[in-house]
């Protein structure tokens, strides 16, 4: 993939830490200099429970949204997981990409694993962010 070096910034960090693991000055600089965020990171483990994955997958995404809302307006491209929709399909439901998510995790009676539950929670955060103008 040929990306223009003067337009693309790869940020190494840690989803489980405040400021995505960056110093405050680096977080502020990235927030100031960025116009588009591509977020495709997650802590993937199909054995761990929700609590074990929540910090990275839910609170980490909140930090991504906070970055997007800081300083200049940014577009957030959230690369999520098909696991939530696959779970719905396993319930016998036919879903499309424009279908809303179930209102609560309890509506996903068979979704017991922690990873899909954290991805559902992050998707709900993305829905909420879109409603307040974070695109």
PDB file of C-alpha atoms in Angstrom:
ATOM      1  CA  UNK A   1       0.000   0.000   0.000  1.00  0.00           C
ATOM      2  CA  UNK A   2       1.540   3.292  -1.099  1.00  0.00           C
ATOM      3  CA  UNK A   3       0.706   5.849   1.578  1.00  0.00           C
ATOM      4  CA  UNK A   4       1.997   9.429   1.516  1.00  0.00           C
ATOM      5  CA  UNK A   5       4.459   9.669   4.391  1.00  0.00           C
ATOM      6  CA  UNK A   6       3.587  13.309   5.022  1.00  0.00           C
ATOM      7  CA  UNK A   7      -0.118  12.461   5.506  1.00  0.00           C
ATOM      8  CA  UNK A   8      -0.093   9.240   7.531  1.00  0.00           C
ATOM      9  CA  UNK A   9       0.877   8.960  11.174  1.00  0.00           C
ATOM     10  CA  UNK A  10       1.017   5.593  12.862  1.00  0.00           C
ATOM     11  CA  UNK A  11       0.582   5.915  16.607  1.00  0.00           C
ATOM     12  CA  UNK A  12       1.874   3.204  18.874  1.00  0.00           C
ATOM     13  CA  UNK A  13       0.076   3.067  22.176  1.00  0.00           C
ATOM     14  CA  UNK A  14      -1.796   0.974  24.678  1.00  0.00           C
ATOM     15  CA  UNK A  15      -5.585   0.851  24.695  1.00  0.00           C
ATOM     16  CA  UNK A  16      -5.614  -0.071  28.365  1.00  0.00           C
ATOM     17  CA  UNK A  17      -3.888   3.151  29.463  1.00  0.00           C
ATOM     18  CA  UNK A  18      -5.082   6.758  29.753  1.00  0.00           C
ATOM     19  CA  UNK A  19      -4.212   8.854  26.676  1.00  0.00           C
ATOM     20  CA  UNK A  20      -3.830   5.552  24.811  1.00  0.00           C
ATOM     21  CA  UNK A  21      -0.475   5.131  26.505  1.00  0.00           C
ATOM     22  CA  UNK A  22       0.891   8.430  25.167  1.00  0.00           C
ATOM     23  CA  UNK A  23       2.224  11.273  27.242  1.00  0.00           C
ATOM     24  CA  UNK A  24      -0.187  14.187  27.597  1.00  0.00           C
ATOM     25  CA  UNK A  25       1.926  16.295  25.234  1.00  0.00           C
ATOM     26  CA  UNK A  26       1.978  13.534  22.584  1.00  0.00           C
ATOM     27  CA  UNK A  27      -1.780  12.971  22.983  1.00  0.00           C
ATOM     28  CA  UNK A  28      -2.385  16.717  22.546  1.00  0.00           C
ATOM     29  CA  UNK A  29      -0.085  16.860  19.516  1.00  0.00           C
ATOM     30  CA  UNK A  30      -1.808  13.924  17.834  1.00  0.00           C
ATOM     31  CA  UNK A  31      -5.218  15.458  18.601  1.00  0.00           C
ATOM     32  CA  UNK A  32      -4.102  18.774  17.101  1.00  0.00           C
ATOM     33  CA  UNK A  33      -2.435  17.370  13.963  1.00  0.00           C
ATOM     34  CA  UNK A  34      -4.916  14.631  13.054  1.00  0.00           C
ATOM     35  CA  UNK A  35      -8.008  14.949  10.874  1.00  0.00           C
ATOM     36  CA  UNK A  36      -8.918  11.271  10.501  1.00  0.00           C
ATOM     37  CA  UNK A  37      -8.601   8.353  12.920  1.00  0.00           C
ATOM     38  CA  UNK A  38      -8.550   4.708  11.836  1.00  0.00           C
ATOM     39  CA  UNK A  39      -9.100   2.574  14.918  1.00  0.00           C
ATOM     40  CA  UNK A  40      -8.695  -1.149  14.380  1.00  0.00           C
ATOM     41  CA  UNK A  41      -7.025  -2.249  17.600  1.00  0.00           C
ATOM     42  CA  UNK A  42      -8.498  -4.574  20.194  1.00  0.00           C
ATOM     43  CA  UNK A  43      -7.536  -7.074  22.837  1.00  0.00           C
ATOM     44  CA  UNK A  44      -8.811 -10.286  21.255  1.00  0.00           C
ATOM     45  CA  UNK A  45      -9.239 -13.328  23.427  1.00  0.00           C
ATOM     46  CA  UNK A  46     -12.176 -15.706  23.099  1.00  0.00           C
ATOM     47  CA  UNK A  47     -11.662 -17.236  26.547  1.00  0.00           C
ATOM     48  CA  UNK A  48     -11.426 -14.137  28.763  1.00  0.00           C
ATOM     49  CA  UNK A  49     -14.524 -12.703  30.377  1.00  0.00           C
ATOM     50  CA  UNK A  50     -15.940  -9.223  29.758  1.00  0.00           C
ATOM     51  CA  UNK A  51     -14.192  -7.648  32.745  1.00  0.00           C
ATOM     52  CA  UNK A  52     -10.778  -8.866  31.569  1.00  0.00           C
ATOM     53  CA  UNK A  53     -11.242  -7.249  28.137  1.00  0.00           C
ATOM     54  CA  UNK A  54     -13.276  -4.166  29.054  1.00  0.00           C
ATOM     55  CA  UNK A  55     -10.366  -1.826  29.786  1.00  0.00           C
ATOM     56  CA  UNK A  56      -8.755  -2.215  26.371  1.00  0.00           C
ATOM     57  CA  UNK A  57     -11.828  -2.742  24.198  1.00  0.00           C
ATOM     58  CA  UNK A  58     -14.370  -0.398  25.794  1.00  0.00           C
ATOM     59  CA  UNK A  59     -12.457   2.200  27.813  1.00  0.00           C
ATOM     60  CA  UNK A  60      -9.709   2.219  25.161  1.00  0.00           C
ATOM     61  CA  UNK A  61     -12.282   3.086  22.508  1.00  0.00           C
ATOM     62  CA  UNK A  62     -13.572   5.870  24.779  1.00  0.00           C
ATOM     63  CA  UNK A  63     -10.032   7.261  24.728  1.00  0.00           C
ATOM     64  CA  UNK A  64     -10.030   7.075  20.916  1.00  0.00           C
ATOM     65  CA  UNK A  65     -13.305   9.024  20.890  1.00  0.00           C
ATOM     66  CA  UNK A  66     -11.866  11.540  23.364  1.00  0.00           C
ATOM     67  CA  UNK A  67      -8.897  12.006  21.033  1.00  0.00           C
ATOM     68  CA  UNK A  68     -11.312  12.545  18.152  1.00  0.00           C
ATOM     69  CA  UNK A  69     -13.241  15.175  20.125  1.00  0.00           C
ATOM     70  CA  UNK A  70     -10.110  17.059  21.225  1.00  0.00           C
ATOM     71  CA  UNK A  71      -8.879  20.156  19.377  1.00  0.00           C
ATOM     72  CA  UNK A  72      -9.782  19.829  15.683  1.00  0.00           C
ATOM     73  CA  UNK A  73     -12.772  17.883  14.346  1.00  0.00           C
ATOM     74  CA  UNK A  74     -11.821  14.398  13.209  1.00  0.00           C
ATOM     75  CA  UNK A  75     -13.526  11.576  11.365  1.00  0.00           C
ATOM     76  CA  UNK A  76     -13.312   8.233  13.193  1.00  0.00           C
ATOM     77  CA  UNK A  77     -13.175   5.058  11.153  1.00  0.00           C
ATOM     78  CA  UNK A  78     -13.953   2.295  13.617  1.00  0.00           C
ATOM     79  CA  UNK A  79     -13.024  -1.131  12.352  1.00  0.00           C
ATOM     80  CA  UNK A  80     -15.023  -3.380  14.606  1.00  0.00           C
ATOM     81  CA  UNK A  81     -15.623  -7.084  14.597  1.00  0.00           C
ATOM     82  CA  UNK A  82     -18.179  -9.189  12.827  1.00  0.00           C
ATOM     83  CA  UNK A  83     -18.512 -11.211  16.013  1.00  0.00           C
ATOM     84  CA  UNK A  84     -21.569  -9.275  17.250  1.00  0.00           C
ATOM     85  CA  UNK A  85     -23.475  -9.732  14.010  1.00  0.00           C
ATOM     86  CA  UNK A  86     -22.308 -13.337  13.741  1.00  0.00           C
ATOM     87  CA  UNK A  87     -23.788 -13.908  17.183  1.00  0.00           C
ATOM     88  CA  UNK A  88     -27.103 -12.506  15.995  1.00  0.00           C
ATOM     89  CA  UNK A  89     -26.912 -14.775  12.968  1.00  0.00           C
ATOM     90  CA  UNK A  90     -26.308 -17.727  15.267  1.00  0.00           C
ATOM     91  CA  UNK A  91     -29.554 -16.785  17.013  1.00  0.00           C
ATOM     92  CA  UNK A  92     -31.285 -17.343  13.678  1.00  0.00           C
ATOM     93  CA  UNK A  93     -31.701 -13.643  12.922  1.00  0.00           C
ATOM     94  CA  UNK A  94     -31.042 -12.175   9.504  1.00  0.00           C
ATOM     95  CA  UNK A  95     -29.069  -8.948   9.866  1.00  0.00           C
ATOM     96  CA  UNK A  96     -27.637  -6.343   7.524  1.00  0.00           C
ATOM     97  CA  UNK A  97     -24.958  -3.769   8.177  1.00  0.00           C
ATOM     98  CA  UNK A  98     -27.579  -1.034   8.588  1.00  0.00           C
ATOM     99  CA  UNK A  99     -29.572  -2.877  11.241  1.00  0.00           C
ATOM    100  CA  UNK A 100     -29.328  -1.344  14.698  1.00  0.00           C
ATOM    101  CA  UNK A 101     -27.625  -3.277  17.442  1.00  0.00           C
ATOM    102  CA  UNK A 102     -29.789  -4.847  20.118  1.00  0.00           C
ATOM    103  CA  UNK A 103     -30.536  -2.362  22.886  1.00  0.00           C
ATOM    104  CA  UNK A 104     -28.718  -4.339  25.565  1.00  0.00           C
ATOM    105  CA  UNK A 105     -26.374  -7.256  25.951  1.00  0.00           C
ATOM    106  CA  UNK A 106     -29.167  -9.123  27.690  1.00  0.00           C
ATOM    107  CA  UNK A 107     -30.997  -9.077  24.341  1.00  0.00           C
ATOM    108  CA  UNK A 108     -28.159 -11.271  23.101  1.00  0.00           C
ATOM    109  CA  UNK A 109     -29.036 -14.228  25.263  1.00  0.00           C
ATOM    110  CA  UNK A 110     -26.457 -16.512  23.669  1.00  0.00           C
ATOM    111  CA  UNK A 111     -23.653 -13.961  23.635  1.00  0.00           C
ATOM    112  CA  UNK A 112     -21.906 -15.124  26.796  1.00  0.00           C
ATOM    113  CA  UNK A 113     -18.264 -14.687  25.753  1.00  0.00           C
ATOM    114  CA  UNK A 114     -16.448 -11.564  26.908  1.00  0.00           C
ATOM    115  CA  UNK A 115     -14.957 -10.523  23.570  1.00  0.00           C
ATOM    116  CA  UNK A 116     -18.233 -10.144  21.639  1.00  0.00           C
ATOM    117  CA  UNK A 117     -19.755  -8.379  24.634  1.00  0.00           C
ATOM    118  CA  UNK A 118     -16.943  -5.789  24.637  1.00  0.00           C
ATOM    119  CA  UNK A 119     -17.299  -5.329  20.893  1.00  0.00           C
ATOM    120  CA  UNK A 120     -21.053  -4.760  21.332  1.00  0.00           C
ATOM    121  CA  UNK A 121     -20.293  -2.132  24.010  1.00  0.00           C
ATOM    122  CA  UNK A 122     -17.770  -0.382  21.721  1.00  0.00           C
ATOM    123  CA  UNK A 123     -20.297  -0.409  18.877  1.00  0.00           C
ATOM    124  CA  UNK A 124     -22.835   1.244  21.189  1.00  0.00           C
ATOM    125  CA  UNK A 125     -20.228   3.902  22.033  1.00  0.00           C
ATOM    126  CA  UNK A 126     -19.708   4.505  18.308  1.00  0.00           C
ATOM    127  CA  UNK A 127     -23.486   4.916  17.859  1.00  0.00           C
ATOM    128  CA  UNK A 128     -23.623   7.424  20.727  1.00  0.00           C
ATOM    129  CA  UNK A 129     -20.607   9.341  19.404  1.00  0.00           C
ATOM    130  CA  UNK A 130     -22.240   9.646  15.987  1.00  0.00           C
ATOM    131  CA  UNK A 131     -25.348  11.128  17.589  1.00  0.00           C
ATOM    132  CA  UNK A 132     -23.280  13.943  19.117  1.00  0.00           C
ATOM    133  CA  UNK A 133     -21.389  14.658  15.907  1.00  0.00           C
ATOM    134  CA  UNK A 134     -18.281  12.504  16.062  1.00  0.00           C
ATOM    135  CA  UNK A 135     -18.413  10.916  12.649  1.00  0.00           C
TER     136      UNK A 135
END
